[in-house]
Amino acid sequence: MMKKMSLWMLTAILTCGLGMTLTSCSDSDDKDSGKETVNPATDEDGYTIEVEAGLTLPENEFKTKVPATTDFDQNIVNALKAIDKVTDVKPYKLVHVFNPYTDQFFSKTAYFFNYKQDIDHNDPSKGWFKQQCVLTVAGKDRPTVLLTEGYALGSAQDYKNRLDSIFEPTLVGVLDANCLQVEHRYFGWSLPEGFTNKWNYLTATQNSADLHTIVTAIKKSGIVGQGKWLSTGVSKPGMTSAYYAYEYPGEMDAYVPFCAPFLLSQNEPGSYNHILSADALGSRLEKVKAAFRAYCGNKTLQSETVKLYKKEYPEDSNYDDESVRMYLLEILFDSHWKRMSYVHYSLWESLVPKEGDSADKFLIFILSNDRTRYKGEYDIDYQRRQDYVDDLEPVTDIFNDTTEGLNRASGITNSRMDPFQAHTFIELGSVAVTLGWVDDLLSEKEKTRLTSSASPESEGFTYDNGKYIRKVLDGIKQSSCNMMFVYGMQDPWTGNRIPDDKLGKNCQILYIENGIHNDAIDTWNASERNQLFQWLAGLGFDM
């Protein structure tokens, strides 16, 4: 049974992501990584690709493998080319668009362009870099949805910049809207300081200024913008939308951040506290807690799972039993976080073991996470779930990748640091693992292993101690922006939701009873959908 189930179950997320990035025309004299750089090429705009020594720039598959299309509106292309600082306009087919109301994927014409963005909005003399944008057009008079991306556009899974497979926010289909997607600086191929480990201009303030300049240019172009404007995003893109609202209040008619956490330190406990609380799954969570306690308190059971794991994955059989045991403890907590974030409890409840169950069942529970294909899950729902996961962080089958052995799922990359990790070290903060379920069952060594993480100081960063996030929260409280924060009650990140006392006069929170870490509006109940739709209609959006 174990062998059969592992074929469709056993995958895990590699949390040390790589953002694949093209670089800048930069003459910055700020501090850098101390490593020499090489400049392998310049393009027709004199744009220099700066690559840190020892790193390899990946292939840009959008340039080499995604063809331009002949099915496009020449007026839109002309209008984009007429915008100052817009370059590299390319119409192509977006082939992975999902309509949740017909449960179908379809294609549509998209317009790629680069925007020559200031490296430092406080000092334009520092130079410029190319920032990737994608626009789809439903009509000049239709609403426009701005995806305030917090990561790279395109597939984060293989770093290849396959912009033909990006997906649009659900609100685009709901509103029959235009959609403007802007890649976050330092991610993807939008890098102010090259494919390097330099992060001098990685701040939410700088990125919000990026959004402001691009939105202003698109509005003036007349391509879209005559209808209402709304910004949105899920998770870090949702956070980015909130920062944008704080930095440029009123630039959008509405802001709808989904699942946006606000972390005030490098060890915020709120997210883990939420997945321990009755707010998440109610009494059903007791079954999960019991499974954790049954495993963490039974060394004999742990030894049995180690033996079974080594049998199933002989490529790891050279590791000693203690290393594998500690590894499986880490995966137990990691997998549960990811299940709670992305998979409805109803799909994995039957996998939760109880005391006395076999090691086989416990190992299945430990290893099944957000990449698992669960029994009873519709194809369309699984595919969409994987789209959300792919967008957040790179994915690999770590059980078939022995390059780094049992340490391959932890730590920071030895080459280019994950830009998300860098941003958390600078100003966004991070969460702390809470062991309240099993604290009395773990040794000090196990507790240290499960809660240890890299610190900003150890990686050469100076954290602002939550200063920026506090400014954002205070600013939103004083703001008149029309904002609806949406949180799922199963989602761990809801534990770090915006505090009620920080909501401005035109802000509100919508809680989705069975919601997880996405913007899948079509899965909500009628009452939940109507609350959002009526709010948008009240702001003048054509529903």
XYZ file of C-alpha atoms in Angstrom:
543
model
C 0.000 0.000 0.000
C 2.764 2.413 0.870
C 4.501 2.017 -2.461
C 1.315 2.569 -4.428
C 0.237 5.667 -2.532
C 3.671 7.253 -2.595
C 3.533 7.500 -6.373
C 0.874 10.176 -6.199
C 1.616 11.543 -2.797
C 5.201 12.089 -1.946
C 6.493 15.469 -3.000
C 7.638 18.465 -0.989
C 8.444 22.128 -1.466
C 11.991 23.326 -1.576
C 11.742 26.428 0.568
C 15.043 27.987 -0.437
C 13.799 29.534 -3.698
C 15.753 31.030 -6.543
C 14.449 34.067 -8.406
C 15.769 34.156 -11.941
C 16.726 37.686 -12.727
C 17.939 39.929 -15.523
C 19.783 43.034 -14.458
C 20.359 46.676 -14.837
C 22.189 49.666 -16.211
C 23.467 50.435 -12.733
C 26.347 52.557 -11.545
C 25.496 52.039 -7.872
C 28.331 52.658 -5.443
C 26.383 51.219 -2.495
C 27.578 48.232 -0.494
C 27.436 44.970 -2.397
C 28.224 41.328 -1.860
C 31.938 41.904 -2.266
C 32.080 39.539 -5.226
C 33.223 40.559 -8.677
C 30.658 40.607 -11.435
C 30.764 39.829 -15.105
C 28.690 41.402 -17.858
C 28.090 38.856 -20.590
C 25.835 40.838 -22.899
C 23.953 44.020 -23.677
C 20.753 44.298 -25.681
C 19.550 46.842 -28.211
C 18.715 49.344 -25.466
C 22.200 49.195 -24.021
C 20.825 47.139 -21.170
C 23.595 45.354 -19.303
C 23.118 41.868 -17.942
C 25.191 41.817 -14.792
C 25.905 38.375 -13.360
C 27.772 37.786 -10.144
C 30.867 35.637 -10.501
C 30.023 32.036 -9.749
C 26.369 32.346 -10.780
C 24.846 31.239 -14.071
C 22.127 33.242 -15.750
C 19.293 30.881 -16.737
C 17.712 30.738 -20.148
C 14.891 33.197 -20.714
C 12.371 30.817 -22.245
C 9.863 33.569 -22.920
C 12.329 34.999 -25.422
C 13.450 31.692 -26.882
C 10.395 29.416 -26.761
C 7.203 31.498 -26.540
C 6.330 32.796 -30.008
C 4.681 36.094 -30.766
C 1.123 35.799 -32.026
C -0.516 37.304 -35.105
C -3.839 37.436 -33.252
C -3.543 40.848 -31.623
C -4.807 44.421 -31.752
C -2.277 46.621 -33.540
C -3.736 49.708 -31.839
C -2.815 48.298 -28.439
C 0.714 47.493 -29.586
C 1.119 50.988 -31.023
C -0.204 52.618 -27.864
C 2.180 50.610 -25.687
C 5.147 51.455 -27.889
C 4.213 55.130 -27.668
C 4.604 55.118 -23.859
C 7.870 56.647 -22.729
C 10.102 54.002 -21.110
C 8.151 51.062 -22.544
C 10.216 48.654 -24.619
C 10.193 45.072 -25.947
C 6.435 44.954 -26.672
C 5.386 41.444 -27.668
C 1.832 40.127 -28.142
C 1.537 36.432 -27.371
C -0.973 33.809 -26.270
C -1.668 33.356 -22.583
C -2.625 29.681 -22.668
C -3.440 28.864 -19.070
C -6.311 31.193 -18.202
C -8.856 29.638 -15.851
C -12.553 30.520 -15.730
C -13.824 29.246 -12.362
C -17.442 29.594 -13.402
C -17.113 27.228 -16.363
C -14.320 25.090 -14.831
C -12.331 25.514 -18.018
C -8.929 26.741 -19.061
C -8.687 28.839 -22.221
C -6.278 31.098 -24.094
C -6.320 34.839 -24.640
C -4.046 37.426 -26.188
C -1.632 39.088 -23.803
C 0.754 41.971 -24.347
C 4.175 41.684 -22.789
C 6.313 44.772 -22.292
C 9.286 45.906 -20.266
C 9.222 49.203 -18.428
C 12.481 51.086 -17.913
C 12.201 51.555 -14.177
C 14.377 53.668 -11.894
C 16.717 51.559 -9.806
C 16.323 54.092 -6.996
C 13.243 56.310 -7.084
C 15.003 58.699 -4.711
C 17.928 59.115 -7.098
C 17.214 58.506 -10.831
C 20.887 59.049 -11.597
C 21.506 55.496 -10.299
C 20.175 54.189 -13.606
C 17.332 51.959 -14.707
C 16.372 48.331 -15.053
C 13.757 46.522 -17.098
C 10.633 45.539 -15.200
C 8.406 42.865 -16.739
C 4.707 43.575 -17.237
C 1.848 41.711 -18.887
C -1.439 43.304 -19.974
C -4.650 41.651 -21.142
C -7.440 43.803 -22.508
C -11.171 43.211 -22.184
C -12.129 46.737 -23.235
C -11.340 50.390 -22.569
C -14.458 50.849 -20.498
C -14.065 47.668 -18.480
C -12.568 47.684 -14.971
C -8.836 47.059 -14.706
C -7.393 44.677 -12.137
C -3.808 45.354 -11.090
C -2.044 42.254 -9.814
C 0.452 43.654 -7.325
C 2.748 40.678 -7.726
C 5.007 39.878 -4.789
C 7.123 37.406 -6.715
C 8.168 36.660 -10.279
C 5.772 36.544 -13.191
C 5.744 33.254 -14.983
C 6.568 29.843 -13.630
C 8.476 29.972 -10.387
C 8.795 26.201 -10.561
C 11.447 25.968 -13.256
C 12.708 29.577 -13.271
C 12.239 29.690 -17.023
C 10.072 32.807 -17.373
C 7.235 31.009 -19.155
C 4.844 33.928 -19.212
C 2.450 31.954 -21.390
C 1.480 29.955 -18.287
C 0.827 32.743 -15.785
C -2.652 32.928 -14.321
C -4.830 35.942 -13.618
C -6.579 36.845 -10.358
C -10.069 35.399 -10.022
C -11.504 38.912 -9.897
C -10.499 39.402 -13.539
C -13.085 36.810 -14.585
C -15.656 38.024 -12.064
C -15.460 41.589 -13.377
C -14.746 40.773 -17.043
C -11.791 43.063 -16.491
C -8.545 44.124 -18.065
C -5.544 42.853 -16.136
C -2.161 44.486 -15.598
C 0.473 42.305 -13.944
C 3.721 43.864 -12.715
C 6.642 41.733 -11.607
C 8.076 42.594 -8.195
C 11.541 44.120 -8.332
C 14.413 41.692 -7.694
C 12.282 38.724 -8.776
C 12.073 36.995 -12.143
C 13.785 39.075 -14.811
C 13.210 42.439 -13.074
C 16.405 43.018 -11.145
C 17.819 46.430 -10.296
C 21.256 45.072 -9.367
C 21.621 42.129 -11.661
C 21.726 38.413 -11.082
C 23.653 38.989 -7.865
C 23.248 38.903 -4.107
C 22.967 42.662 -3.757
C 19.712 44.002 -2.253
C 20.206 47.745 -1.780
C 16.823 48.736 -3.263
C 14.626 45.834 -2.191
C 11.952 47.669 -0.210
C 8.181 47.870 -0.359
C 8.432 51.644 -0.788
C 10.584 51.288 -3.907
C 8.307 48.593 -5.341
C 5.195 50.676 -4.660
C 6.809 53.498 -6.606
C 7.352 51.008 -9.453
C 3.630 50.266 -9.467
C 2.747 53.949 -9.324
C 4.861 54.897 -12.333
C 3.576 52.007 -14.462
C -0.095 52.508 -13.516
C 0.216 56.232 -14.223
C 1.719 55.538 -17.644
C -0.946 52.961 -18.579
C -3.774 55.247 -17.466
C -2.407 58.092 -19.598
C -1.999 55.812 -22.618
C -5.748 55.347 -23.054
C -5.386 51.605 -23.685
C -7.343 50.860 -20.527
C -8.191 52.900 -17.492
C -11.489 54.538 -18.310
C -13.262 52.095 -16.006
C -12.693 51.440 -12.314
C -9.321 50.225 -11.029
C -8.766 47.555 -8.401
C -5.541 46.097 -7.018
C -5.348 42.619 -5.571
C -3.086 39.683 -4.836
C -2.846 36.550 -2.712
C -0.346 36.167 0.138
C 2.772 38.261 -0.564
C 1.047 39.860 -3.592
C -1.770 40.697 -1.156
C 0.763 42.242 1.202
C 2.163 44.172 -1.759
C -1.324 45.504 -2.506
C -1.665 46.745 1.077
C 1.748 48.455 0.962
C 0.757 50.087 -2.333
C -2.467 51.374 -0.744
C -0.435 52.855 2.098
C 2.164 54.467 -0.179
C -0.320 55.735 -2.823
C -3.726 55.999 -1.157
C -6.611 56.534 -3.531
C -4.724 55.546 -6.681
C -7.072 52.554 -6.949
C -10.852 52.635 -6.531
C -10.614 49.467 -4.443
C -7.951 47.278 -2.843
C -8.677 43.601 -2.178
C -5.720 41.841 -0.510
C -6.287 38.091 -0.037
C -4.557 36.196 2.805
C -2.153 39.057 3.583
C -0.154 38.620 6.813
C 1.485 41.470 8.710
C 4.577 40.351 10.644
C 6.172 42.638 13.192
C 9.251 40.587 14.017
C 11.448 37.755 12.787
C 9.602 35.337 15.079
C 5.899 36.102 14.891
C 3.858 33.255 16.434
C 0.423 34.212 15.114
C 0.342 31.893 12.117
C 1.247 28.777 14.059
C -1.056 29.767 16.902
C -3.896 29.925 14.399
C -3.399 26.372 13.171
C -3.464 25.271 16.822
C -6.658 27.150 17.587
C -10.327 26.288 17.411
C -10.725 29.093 14.851
C -8.957 26.972 12.232
C -10.760 23.629 12.262
C -12.721 23.638 15.473
C -13.081 20.280 17.193
C -11.757 18.507 14.094
C -8.302 19.792 14.932
C -8.222 17.583 18.029
C -7.820 14.603 15.718
C -4.726 16.210 14.181
C -3.268 17.136 17.568
C -3.720 13.556 18.738
C -1.837 12.285 15.671
C 1.082 14.624 16.374
C 1.255 13.525 19.984
C 1.028 9.851 19.044
C 4.018 10.226 16.726
C 6.231 12.655 18.664
C 5.832 10.692 21.895
C 6.620 7.264 20.461
C 10.265 6.627 19.576
C 9.468 3.045 18.532
C 6.953 4.329 15.989
C 9.486 6.865 14.739
C 12.061 4.114 14.249
C 9.537 2.092 12.254
C 8.809 5.041 9.961
C 12.548 5.560 9.447
C 12.937 1.962 8.284
C 9.943 2.276 5.987
C 11.197 5.567 4.569
C 14.610 4.078 3.777
C 12.950 1.110 2.089
C 10.808 3.380 -0.063
C 13.657 5.793 -0.838
C 16.870 3.741 -1.023
C 18.766 6.747 -2.370
C 18.695 8.053 1.218
C 19.579 4.723 2.826
C 23.175 5.820 3.436
C 22.008 8.359 6.026
C 22.041 7.168 9.605
C 18.718 6.482 11.318
C 18.949 9.487 13.631
C 19.390 11.922 10.731
C 16.364 10.468 8.963
C 14.311 10.525 12.172
C 15.020 14.223 12.704
C 14.310 14.900 9.047
C 10.888 13.243 9.290
C 10.062 15.304 12.384
C 10.766 18.467 10.398
C 8.659 17.273 7.482
C 5.780 16.427 9.846
C 5.412 20.085 10.823
C 6.277 21.445 7.379
C 3.762 19.243 5.575
C 0.998 20.118 8.006
C 1.579 23.830 7.444
C 1.291 23.340 3.687
C -1.792 21.138 3.912
C -3.503 23.717 6.097
C -2.525 26.491 3.704
C -3.578 24.959 0.399
C -5.687 21.823 0.862
C -9.209 21.721 2.259
C -9.295 19.617 5.401
C -12.030 17.422 3.957
C -9.532 16.077 1.406
C -6.924 14.904 3.899
C -8.942 14.204 7.043
C -9.066 10.473 6.217
C -5.244 10.397 6.176
C -4.922 11.590 9.777
C -3.685 8.582 11.760
C -4.585 7.706 15.323
C -2.610 6.134 18.118
C -1.983 2.483 17.345
C -2.048 2.896 13.557
C 0.763 1.454 11.454
C 4.003 3.217 10.582
C 2.810 3.065 6.978
C -0.157 5.306 7.721
C 1.917 7.722 9.784
C 4.521 8.044 7.028
C 1.824 8.786 4.462
C 0.470 11.515 6.755
C 3.946 12.983 7.318
C 4.859 13.168 3.644
C 1.558 14.266 2.088
C 1.512 18.021 1.618
C 0.251 20.715 -0.763
C 1.718 18.917 -3.788
C -0.186 15.717 -3.066
C -2.988 14.564 -5.319
C -5.719 13.643 -2.843
C -8.442 11.072 -3.434
C -11.743 12.632 -4.402
C -10.153 15.854 -5.626
C -11.396 16.991 -9.026
C -8.801 17.417 -11.766
C -9.641 21.085 -12.214
C -9.294 21.804 -8.483
C -5.957 20.005 -8.244
C -4.601 21.838 -11.282
C -5.635 25.210 -9.926
C -4.175 24.401 -6.518
C -0.836 23.581 -8.115
C -0.955 26.896 -9.981
C -1.211 28.732 -6.668
C 1.587 26.698 -5.117
C 3.888 27.152 -8.111
C 3.419 30.895 -7.967
C 4.621 31.085 -4.386
C 7.858 29.169 -4.363
C 9.935 26.821 -6.476
C 8.973 23.169 -6.332
C 11.037 20.036 -6.614
C 10.582 16.376 -5.811
C 13.141 16.301 -3.039
C 12.810 12.550 -2.616
C 14.254 12.022 -6.076
C 16.857 14.766 -5.802
C 19.802 13.630 -3.722
C 22.115 16.511 -4.545
C 21.999 17.878 -1.013
C 20.799 14.741 0.749
C 18.521 15.150 3.727
C 19.427 18.819 4.069
C 18.125 19.692 0.632
C 14.794 21.032 1.923
C 16.203 23.542 4.374
C 18.521 26.519 4.548
C 19.316 29.246 2.070
C 20.673 28.550 -1.375
C 24.434 28.688 -1.724
C 24.165 30.650 -4.967
C 21.598 33.405 -5.379
C 19.553 33.978 -2.271
C 15.799 33.764 -2.549
C 14.599 37.393 -2.972
C 11.617 36.603 -0.745
C 13.929 35.488 2.065
C 16.009 38.615 1.567
C 12.917 40.822 1.798
C 11.793 39.149 5.020
C 15.234 39.881 6.469
C 15.016 43.543 5.439
C 11.523 44.579 6.541
C 8.768 41.958 6.134
C 9.517 39.698 9.113
C 8.882 35.970 9.448
C 6.916 33.450 11.486
C 8.048 31.337 14.402
C 7.361 27.626 14.716
C 5.183 26.912 17.745
C 5.424 23.496 19.386
C 2.523 23.847 21.783
C 0.944 20.586 20.659
C 3.945 18.483 21.613
C 6.302 20.640 23.662
C 6.310 18.197 26.572
C 7.202 15.274 24.292
C 10.274 16.716 22.588
C 13.881 16.828 23.693
C 15.788 20.092 23.735
C 17.742 18.912 20.697
C 14.498 18.280 18.788
C 13.033 21.632 19.809
C 16.168 23.432 18.651
C 16.156 21.598 15.324
C 12.487 22.353 14.683
C 12.621 26.043 15.601
C 16.045 27.060 14.285
C 16.241 29.317 11.250
C 18.610 31.742 9.618
C 18.708 35.236 11.092
C 19.108 38.514 9.198
C 22.413 39.171 10.928
C 23.832 35.780 9.991
C 23.154 36.571 6.326
C 24.503 40.125 6.406
C 21.196 42.021 6.730
C 19.963 44.626 9.195
C 16.289 44.062 10.007
C 14.183 47.164 10.693
C 12.449 45.470 13.673
C 8.974 45.846 12.207
C 9.226 49.604 11.701
C 7.876 49.603 8.153
C 4.982 47.224 8.828
C 3.914 49.322 11.832
C 3.925 52.402 9.605
C 1.738 50.582 7.081
C -0.762 49.483 9.723
C -0.955 52.959 11.236
C -1.299 54.458 7.763
C -4.143 52.125 6.794
C -5.938 53.036 10.021
C -5.794 56.709 9.050
C -6.546 56.095 5.376
C -9.839 56.568 3.554
C -8.959 53.883 0.978
C -11.675 51.387 0.088
C -10.136 48.111 1.243
C -11.505 44.636 1.841
C -9.100 42.178 3.447
C -10.087 38.554 2.785
C -8.922 35.712 5.028
C -9.632 31.976 5.077
C -10.348 30.462 8.452
C -8.350 27.289 7.690
C -5.368 29.296 6.419
C -2.512 29.495 8.969
C -1.588 32.996 7.815
C -4.937 34.274 9.080
C -3.297 34.233 12.497
C -1.321 37.271 11.326
C -4.269 39.110 9.761
C -4.579 42.869 9.988
C -5.746 43.776 13.519
C -9.307 45.060 13.811
C -8.070 48.259 15.460
C -5.957 49.056 12.381
C -8.823 49.139 9.892
C -9.548 52.526 8.319
C -13.051 53.929 8.056
C -13.552 52.393 4.608
C -11.851 49.078 5.430
C -13.389 45.766 6.375
C -12.452 42.111 6.776
C -14.254 39.238 5.091
C -13.694 35.826 6.685
C -14.238 32.731 4.534
C -15.432 29.856 6.720
C -13.715 27.068 4.783
C -11.228 29.325 3.038
C -7.585 28.462 2.479
C -4.622 30.384 1.036
C -6.076 31.481 -2.305
C -8.634 33.752 -3.990
C -10.935 30.957 -5.186
C -14.105 33.025 -4.939
C -16.141 30.392 -6.742
C -15.582 27.968 -3.838
C -17.102 30.339 -1.273
C -20.677 30.073 -0.111
C -23.288 32.420 -1.565
C -23.304 34.730 1.436
C -19.542 35.196 1.337
C -19.535 35.924 -2.401
C -22.406 38.387 -2.064
C -20.589 40.363 0.609
C -17.669 40.971 -1.752
C -19.823 41.543 -4.830
C -22.176 43.976 -3.091
C -19.223 45.909 -1.699
C -17.706 46.224 -5.177
C -21.061 47.192 -6.695
C -21.387 49.905 -4.065
C -18.076 51.331 -5.262
C -19.346 51.520 -8.841
C -17.924 48.286 -10.249
C -20.096 46.726 -12.940
C -20.931 43.295 -11.499
